[in-house]
Amino acid sequence: MSGINGTSYEMRNCPMQPTLTNETDTEMFNDDLEAKAMLFEQVVVNANDGIIITKADDITGIGGPEITYVNAAFTKMTGYTLQDVLGKTPKMLQGQKTDRATLNRLRAAIEQGQPFKCELINYSKEGKEYWLDISIVPIKDKQGNVTHFAAIERDITQRKQFEQDLRKAKEVAESSKLEKSDFLANMS
């Protein structure tokens, strides 16, 4: 494995545990890990899509998975701050128009530790509904146990409104075409 400044690390047994031969190697490896952690943190913090991280325990319980992190894009989309949602479940974002069949499929996937992708309606802090394209991925520890889930959420409300407007326009056009055909048939 190659790290910062081209330092090589010998890999034994576990691909995530390099054998470090001296203190300088250890420092460089730690610097490399710290740099990567900072890079990933900046990606998550500055992403335009909402990100929610939950614990994987209590998935089947009444409460559901506990929220441990949300980014600024989540706050902008929902109106909820990290302090508002910390320790709560994403269920708090659901409402009357949130599709139960989709939620059942989502629940089944996360109970099995599987990724899941869907579109559904959630509700903001003010009660305003919005459409989301959600991708949920399991986060595993070294032993392969799912410890957390990360949900990446994109607001697709405008796209859904456009699709609805397009369907309505198509229906009006088809209706007009039928009326024109009937009119022409009656004229002959």
PDB file of C-alpha atoms in Angstrom:
ATOM      1  CA  MET A   1       0.000   0.000   0.000  1.00  0.00           C
ATOM      2  CA  SER A   2       1.354   3.422  -0.863  1.00  0.00           C
ATOM      3  CA  GLY A   3       0.788   6.377   1.439  1.00  0.00           C
ATOM      4  CA  ILE A   4       1.764  10.001   1.707  1.00  0.00           C
ATOM      5  CA  ASN A   5       5.149  10.807   0.142  1.00  0.00           C
ATOM      6  CA  GLY A   6       5.208   7.401  -1.592  1.00  0.00           C
ATOM      7  CA  THR A   7       5.836   5.452   1.636  1.00  0.00           C
ATOM      8  CA  SER A   8       5.048   1.755   1.220  1.00  0.00           C
ATOM      9  CA  TYR A   9       3.210  -0.265   3.839  1.00  0.00           C
ATOM     10  CA  GLU A  10       3.406  -4.040   3.927  1.00  0.00           C
ATOM     11  CA  MET A  11      -0.037  -5.624   4.118  1.00  0.00           C
ATOM     12  CA  ARG A  12      -0.536  -8.797   6.181  1.00  0.00           C
ATOM     13  CA  ASN A  13      -3.708 -10.743   6.949  1.00  0.00           C
ATOM     14  CA  CYS A  14      -6.175  -7.866   7.023  1.00  0.00           C
ATOM     15  CA  PRO A  15      -6.072  -5.470   4.080  1.00  0.00           C
ATOM     16  CA  MET A  16      -6.772  -2.557   6.440  1.00  0.00           C
ATOM     17  CA  GLN A  17      -3.896  -3.332   8.866  1.00  0.00           C
ATOM     18  CA  PRO A  18      -0.485  -2.499   7.409  1.00  0.00           C
ATOM     19  CA  THR A  19       2.671  -3.629   9.170  1.00  0.00           C
ATOM     20  CA  LEU A  20       4.559  -0.476  10.084  1.00  0.00           C
ATOM     21  CA  THR A  21       8.264  -0.982  10.554  1.00  0.00           C
ATOM     22  CA  ASN A  22       9.212   2.156  12.511  1.00  0.00           C
ATOM     23  CA  GLU A  23       7.897   5.303  14.180  1.00  0.00           C
ATOM     24  CA  THR A  24       8.267   7.390  11.007  1.00  0.00           C
ATOM     25  CA  ASP A  25       6.160   4.873   9.052  1.00  0.00           C
ATOM     26  CA  THR A  26       3.524   4.995  11.796  1.00  0.00           C
ATOM     27  CA  GLU A  27       3.418   8.797  11.759  1.00  0.00           C
ATOM     28  CA  MET A  28       3.161   8.896   7.965  1.00  0.00           C
ATOM     29  CA  PHE A  29       0.443   6.253   7.969  1.00  0.00           C
ATOM     30  CA  ASN A  30      -1.502   8.178  10.630  1.00  0.00           C
ATOM     31  CA  ASP A  31      -1.066  11.401   8.631  1.00  0.00           C
ATOM     32  CA  ASP A  32      -2.389   9.587   5.552  1.00  0.00           C
ATOM     33  CA  LEU A  33      -5.422   8.303   7.470  1.00  0.00           C
ATOM     34  CA  GLU A  34      -6.063  11.745   8.950  1.00  0.00           C
ATOM     35  CA  ALA A  35      -5.866  13.381   5.520  1.00  0.00           C
ATOM     36  CA  LYS A  36      -8.306  10.847   4.078  1.00  0.00           C
ATOM     37  CA  ALA A  37     -10.683  11.300   7.018  1.00  0.00           C
ATOM     38  CA  MET A  38     -10.599  15.080   6.540  1.00  0.00           C
ATOM     39  CA  LEU A  39     -11.229  14.674   2.818  1.00  0.00           C
ATOM     40  CA  PHE A  40     -14.272  12.450   3.389  1.00  0.00           C
ATOM     41  CA  GLU A  41     -15.560  14.760   6.116  1.00  0.00           C
ATOM     42  CA  GLN A  42     -15.390  17.739   3.750  1.00  0.00           C
ATOM     43  CA  VAL A  43     -17.264  15.798   1.078  1.00  0.00           C
ATOM     44  CA  VAL A  44     -20.068  14.908   3.492  1.00  0.00           C
ATOM     45  CA  VAL A  45     -20.273  18.326   5.125  1.00  0.00           C
ATOM     46  CA  ASN A  46     -20.307  20.207   1.812  1.00  0.00           C
ATOM     47  CA  ALA A  47     -22.461  17.840  -0.256  1.00  0.00           C
ATOM     48  CA  ASN A  48     -25.502  19.380  -1.939  1.00  0.00           C
ATOM     49  CA  ASP A  49     -27.550  16.268  -1.166  1.00  0.00           C
ATOM     50  CA  GLY A  50     -28.870  15.670   2.329  1.00  0.00           C
ATOM     51  CA  ILE A  51     -26.993  13.030   4.288  1.00  0.00           C
ATOM     52  CA  ILE A  52     -28.331  11.200   7.326  1.00  0.00           C
ATOM     53  CA  ILE A  53     -26.303   8.669   9.297  1.00  0.00           C
ATOM     54  CA  THR A  54     -28.127   6.338  11.678  1.00  0.00           C
ATOM     55  CA  LYS A  55     -27.115   3.561  13.994  1.00  0.00           C
ATOM     56  CA  ALA A  56     -27.981   0.103  12.700  1.00  0.00           C
ATOM     57  CA  ASP A  57     -29.277  -1.174  16.025  1.00  0.00           C
ATOM     58  CA  ASP A  58     -32.977  -0.979  16.952  1.00  0.00           C
ATOM     59  CA  ILE A  59     -34.012  -1.294  13.309  1.00  0.00           C
ATOM     60  CA  THR A  60     -36.872  -3.610  14.178  1.00  0.00           C
ATOM     61  CA  GLY A  61     -37.856  -1.763  17.352  1.00  0.00           C
ATOM     62  CA  ILE A  62     -40.729   0.667  17.630  1.00  0.00           C
ATOM     63  CA  GLY A  63     -38.433   3.677  17.455  1.00  0.00           C
ATOM     64  CA  GLY A  64     -36.342   2.675  14.486  1.00  0.00           C
ATOM     65  CA  PRO A  65     -32.722   3.541  13.753  1.00  0.00           C
ATOM     66  CA  GLU A  66     -31.281   6.441  15.752  1.00  0.00           C
ATOM     67  CA  ILE A  67     -29.951   9.471  13.856  1.00  0.00           C
ATOM     68  CA  THR A  68     -26.323  10.271  14.715  1.00  0.00           C
ATOM     69  CA  TYR A  69     -25.505  12.849  12.023  1.00  0.00           C
ATOM     70  CA  VAL A  70     -27.092  15.085   9.380  1.00  0.00           C
ATOM     71  CA  ASN A  71     -25.312  17.542   7.110  1.00  0.00           C
ATOM     72  CA  ALA A  72     -26.144  21.163   6.268  1.00  0.00           C
ATOM     73  CA  ALA A  73     -27.941  20.176   3.048  1.00  0.00           C
ATOM     74  CA  PHE A  74     -30.330  18.045   5.129  1.00  0.00           C
ATOM     75  CA  THR A  75     -30.989  21.047   7.377  1.00  0.00           C
ATOM     76  CA  LYS A  76     -31.602  23.298   4.365  1.00  0.00           C
ATOM     77  CA  MET A  77     -34.004  20.754   2.841  1.00  0.00           C
ATOM     78  CA  THR A  78     -35.965  19.868   5.977  1.00  0.00           C
ATOM     79  CA  GLY A  79     -35.571  22.797   8.365  1.00  0.00           C
ATOM     80  CA  TYR A  80     -34.362  20.374  11.062  1.00  0.00           C
ATOM     81  CA  THR A  81     -30.938  20.964  12.619  1.00  0.00           C
ATOM     82  CA  LEU A  82     -28.688  18.220  13.939  1.00  0.00           C
ATOM     83  CA  GLN A  83     -29.817  19.141  17.459  1.00  0.00           C
ATOM     84  CA  ASP A  84     -33.478  18.704  16.396  1.00  0.00           C
ATOM     85  CA  VAL A  85     -32.958  15.161  15.074  1.00  0.00           C
ATOM     86  CA  LEU A  86     -30.027  13.753  17.060  1.00  0.00           C
ATOM     87  CA  GLY A  87     -31.122  10.524  18.756  1.00  0.00           C
ATOM     88  CA  LYS A  88     -34.440  10.461  16.889  1.00  0.00           C
ATOM     89  CA  THR A  89     -35.513   8.272  14.010  1.00  0.00           C
ATOM     90  CA  PRO A  90     -35.987   9.253  10.349  1.00  0.00           C
ATOM     91  CA  LYS A  91     -39.626   8.230  10.841  1.00  0.00           C
ATOM     92  CA  MET A  92     -40.164  11.763  12.124  1.00  0.00           C
ATOM     93  CA  LEU A  93     -39.902  12.943   8.501  1.00  0.00           C
ATOM     94  CA  GLN A  94     -42.728  10.721   7.270  1.00  0.00           C
ATOM     95  CA  GLY A  95     -46.368  11.694   6.960  1.00  0.00           C
ATOM     96  CA  GLN A  96     -49.736  10.983   5.433  1.00  0.00           C
ATOM     97  CA  LYS A  97     -48.554  10.778   1.811  1.00  0.00           C
ATOM     98  CA  THR A  98     -45.398   8.776   2.548  1.00  0.00           C
ATOM     99  CA  ASP A  99     -45.948   5.509   0.691  1.00  0.00           C
ATOM    100  CA  ARG A 100     -46.247   2.621   3.189  1.00  0.00           C
ATOM    101  CA  ALA A 101     -45.402  -0.082   0.627  1.00  0.00           C
ATOM    102  CA  THR A 102     -42.112   1.686  -0.138  1.00  0.00           C
ATOM    103  CA  LEU A 103     -41.391   1.999   3.592  1.00  0.00           C
ATOM    104  CA  ASN A 104     -42.034  -1.723   4.044  1.00  0.00           C
ATOM    105  CA  ARG A 105     -39.532  -2.545   1.267  1.00  0.00           C
ATOM    106  CA  LEU A 106     -37.033  -0.117   2.807  1.00  0.00           C
ATOM    107  CA  ARG A 107     -37.439  -1.699   6.234  1.00  0.00           C
ATOM    108  CA  ALA A 108     -36.972  -5.214   4.814  1.00  0.00           C
ATOM    109  CA  ALA A 109     -33.770  -4.149   3.036  1.00  0.00           C
ATOM    110  CA  ILE A 110     -32.184  -2.520   6.079  1.00  0.00           C
ATOM    111  CA  GLU A 111     -33.207  -5.418   8.333  1.00  0.00           C
ATOM    112  CA  GLN A 112     -31.154  -7.606   5.975  1.00  0.00           C
ATOM    113  CA  GLY A 113     -28.282  -5.086   5.909  1.00  0.00           C
ATOM    114  CA  GLN A 114     -28.837  -4.414   2.208  1.00  0.00           C
ATOM    115  CA  PRO A 115     -28.637  -1.133   0.267  1.00  0.00           C
ATOM    116  CA  PHE A 116     -31.927   0.409  -0.851  1.00  0.00           C
ATOM    117  CA  LYS A 117     -32.967   3.083  -3.359  1.00  0.00           C
ATOM    118  CA  CYS A 118     -36.383   4.661  -3.699  1.00  0.00           C
ATOM    119  CA  GLU A 119     -38.412   7.809  -4.231  1.00  0.00           C
ATOM    120  CA  LEU A 120     -40.821   8.927  -1.543  1.00  0.00           C
ATOM    121  CA  ILE A 121     -42.524  11.893   0.062  1.00  0.00           C
ATOM    122  CA  ASN A 122     -41.219  13.269   3.352  1.00  0.00           C
ATOM    123  CA  TYR A 123     -42.230  16.335   5.347  1.00  0.00           C
ATOM    124  CA  SER A 124     -40.208  19.343   6.484  1.00  0.00           C
ATOM    125  CA  LYS A 125     -40.225  20.822   9.975  1.00  0.00           C
ATOM    126  CA  GLU A 126     -42.949  23.212   8.795  1.00  0.00           C
ATOM    127  CA  GLY A 127     -45.049  20.305   7.491  1.00  0.00           C
ATOM    128  CA  LYS A 128     -44.355  20.978   3.811  1.00  0.00           C
ATOM    129  CA  GLU A 129     -44.177  17.820   1.710  1.00  0.00           C
ATOM    130  CA  TYR A 130     -41.248  17.219  -0.609  1.00  0.00           C
ATOM    131  CA  TRP A 131     -40.162  14.357  -2.860  1.00  0.00           C
ATOM    132  CA  LEU A 132     -36.855  12.580  -2.298  1.00  0.00           C
ATOM    133  CA  ASP A 133     -34.677  10.236  -4.270  1.00  0.00           C
ATOM    134  CA  ILE A 134     -33.014   8.262  -1.456  1.00  0.00           C
ATOM    135  CA  SER A 135     -30.071   5.880  -1.557  1.00  0.00           C
ATOM    136  CA  ILE A 136     -29.399   4.024   1.682  1.00  0.00           C
ATOM    137  CA  VAL A 137     -26.192   2.061   2.150  1.00  0.00           C
ATOM    138  CA  PRO A 138     -25.040  -0.096   5.060  1.00  0.00           C
ATOM    139  CA  ILE A 139     -21.775   0.837   6.785  1.00  0.00           C
ATOM    140  CA  LYS A 140     -19.853  -2.195   8.059  1.00  0.00           C
ATOM    141  CA  ASP A 141     -17.105  -2.676  10.629  1.00  0.00           C
ATOM    142  CA  LYS A 142     -13.954  -4.780  10.104  1.00  0.00           C
ATOM    143  CA  GLN A 143     -15.853  -7.982  10.896  1.00  0.00           C
ATOM    144  CA  GLY A 144     -18.498  -7.212   8.275  1.00  0.00           C
ATOM    145  CA  ASN A 145     -21.213  -6.308  10.781  1.00  0.00           C
ATOM    146  CA  VAL A 146     -23.513  -3.458   9.820  1.00  0.00           C
ATOM    147  CA  THR A 147     -23.046  -0.717  12.414  1.00  0.00           C
ATOM    148  CA  HIS A 148     -24.659   2.263  10.670  1.00  0.00           C
ATOM    149  CA  PHE A 149     -26.652   3.278   7.627  1.00  0.00           C
ATOM    150  CA  ALA A 150     -25.987   6.327   5.469  1.00  0.00           C
ATOM    151  CA  ALA A 151     -28.872   7.828   3.526  1.00  0.00           C
ATOM    152  CA  ILE A 152     -28.116  10.196   0.664  1.00  0.00           C
ATOM    153  CA  GLU A 153     -31.208  12.230  -0.133  1.00  0.00           C
ATOM    154  CA  ARG A 154     -31.817  14.372  -3.201  1.00  0.00           C
ATOM    155  CA  ASP A 155     -34.823  16.698  -3.343  1.00  0.00           C
ATOM    156  CA  ILE A 156     -36.675  15.856  -6.570  1.00  0.00           C
ATOM    157  CA  THR A 157     -39.816  17.886  -5.856  1.00  0.00           C
ATOM    158  CA  GLN A 158     -39.353  20.106  -8.928  1.00  0.00           C
ATOM    159  CA  ARG A 159     -38.834  17.082 -11.171  1.00  0.00           C
ATOM    160  CA  LYS A 160     -41.980  15.422  -9.819  1.00  0.00           C
ATOM    161  CA  GLN A 161     -43.963  18.652 -10.381  1.00  0.00           C
ATOM    162  CA  PHE A 162     -42.636  18.856 -13.942  1.00  0.00           C
ATOM    163  CA  GLU A 163     -43.631  15.217 -14.571  1.00  0.00           C
ATOM    164  CA  GLN A 164     -47.125  15.909 -13.216  1.00  0.00           C
ATOM    165  CA  ASP A 165     -47.473  19.055 -15.368  1.00  0.00           C
ATOM    166  CA  LEU A 166     -46.309  17.092 -18.404  1.00  0.00           C
ATOM    167  CA  ARG A 167     -48.898  14.352 -17.755  1.00  0.00           C
ATOM    168  CA  LYS A 168     -51.652  16.961 -17.442  1.00  0.00           C
ATOM    169  CA  ALA A 169     -50.547  18.695 -20.650  1.00  0.00           C
ATOM    170  CA  LYS A 170     -50.544  15.352 -22.461  1.00  0.00           C
ATOM    171  CA  GLU A 171     -54.055  14.577 -21.201  1.00  0.00           C
ATOM    172  CA  VAL A 172     -55.289  18.006 -22.373  1.00  0.00           C
ATOM    173  CA  ALA A 173     -53.646  17.501 -25.778  1.00  0.00           C
ATOM    174  CA  GLU A 174     -55.197  14.036 -26.165  1.00  0.00           C
ATOM    175  CA  SER A 175     -58.591  15.361 -25.115  1.00  0.00           C
ATOM    176  CA  SER A 176     -58.314  18.224 -27.600  1.00  0.00           C
ATOM    177  CA  LYS A 177     -57.332  15.788 -30.346  1.00  0.00           C
ATOM    178  CA  LEU A 178     -60.436  13.657 -29.622  1.00  0.00           C
ATOM    179  CA  GLU A 179     -62.671  16.733 -29.598  1.00  0.00           C
ATOM    180  CA  LYS A 180     -61.197  17.849 -32.933  1.00  0.00           C
ATOM    181  CA  SER A 181     -61.759  14.378 -34.410  1.00  0.00           C
ATOM    182  CA  ASP A 182     -65.371  14.351 -33.159  1.00  0.00           C
ATOM    183  CA  PHE A 183     -65.932  17.852 -34.529  1.00  0.00           C
ATOM    184  CA  LEU A 184     -64.541  16.932 -37.946  1.00  0.00           C
ATOM    185  CA  ALA A 185     -66.568  13.720 -38.004  1.00  0.00           C
ATOM    186  CA  ASN A 186     -69.758  15.672 -37.265  1.00  0.00           C
ATOM    187  CA  MET A 187     -68.945  18.241 -39.975  1.00  0.00           C
ATOM    188  CA  SER A 188     -68.865  15.628 -42.729  1.00  0.00           C
TER     189      SER A 188
END
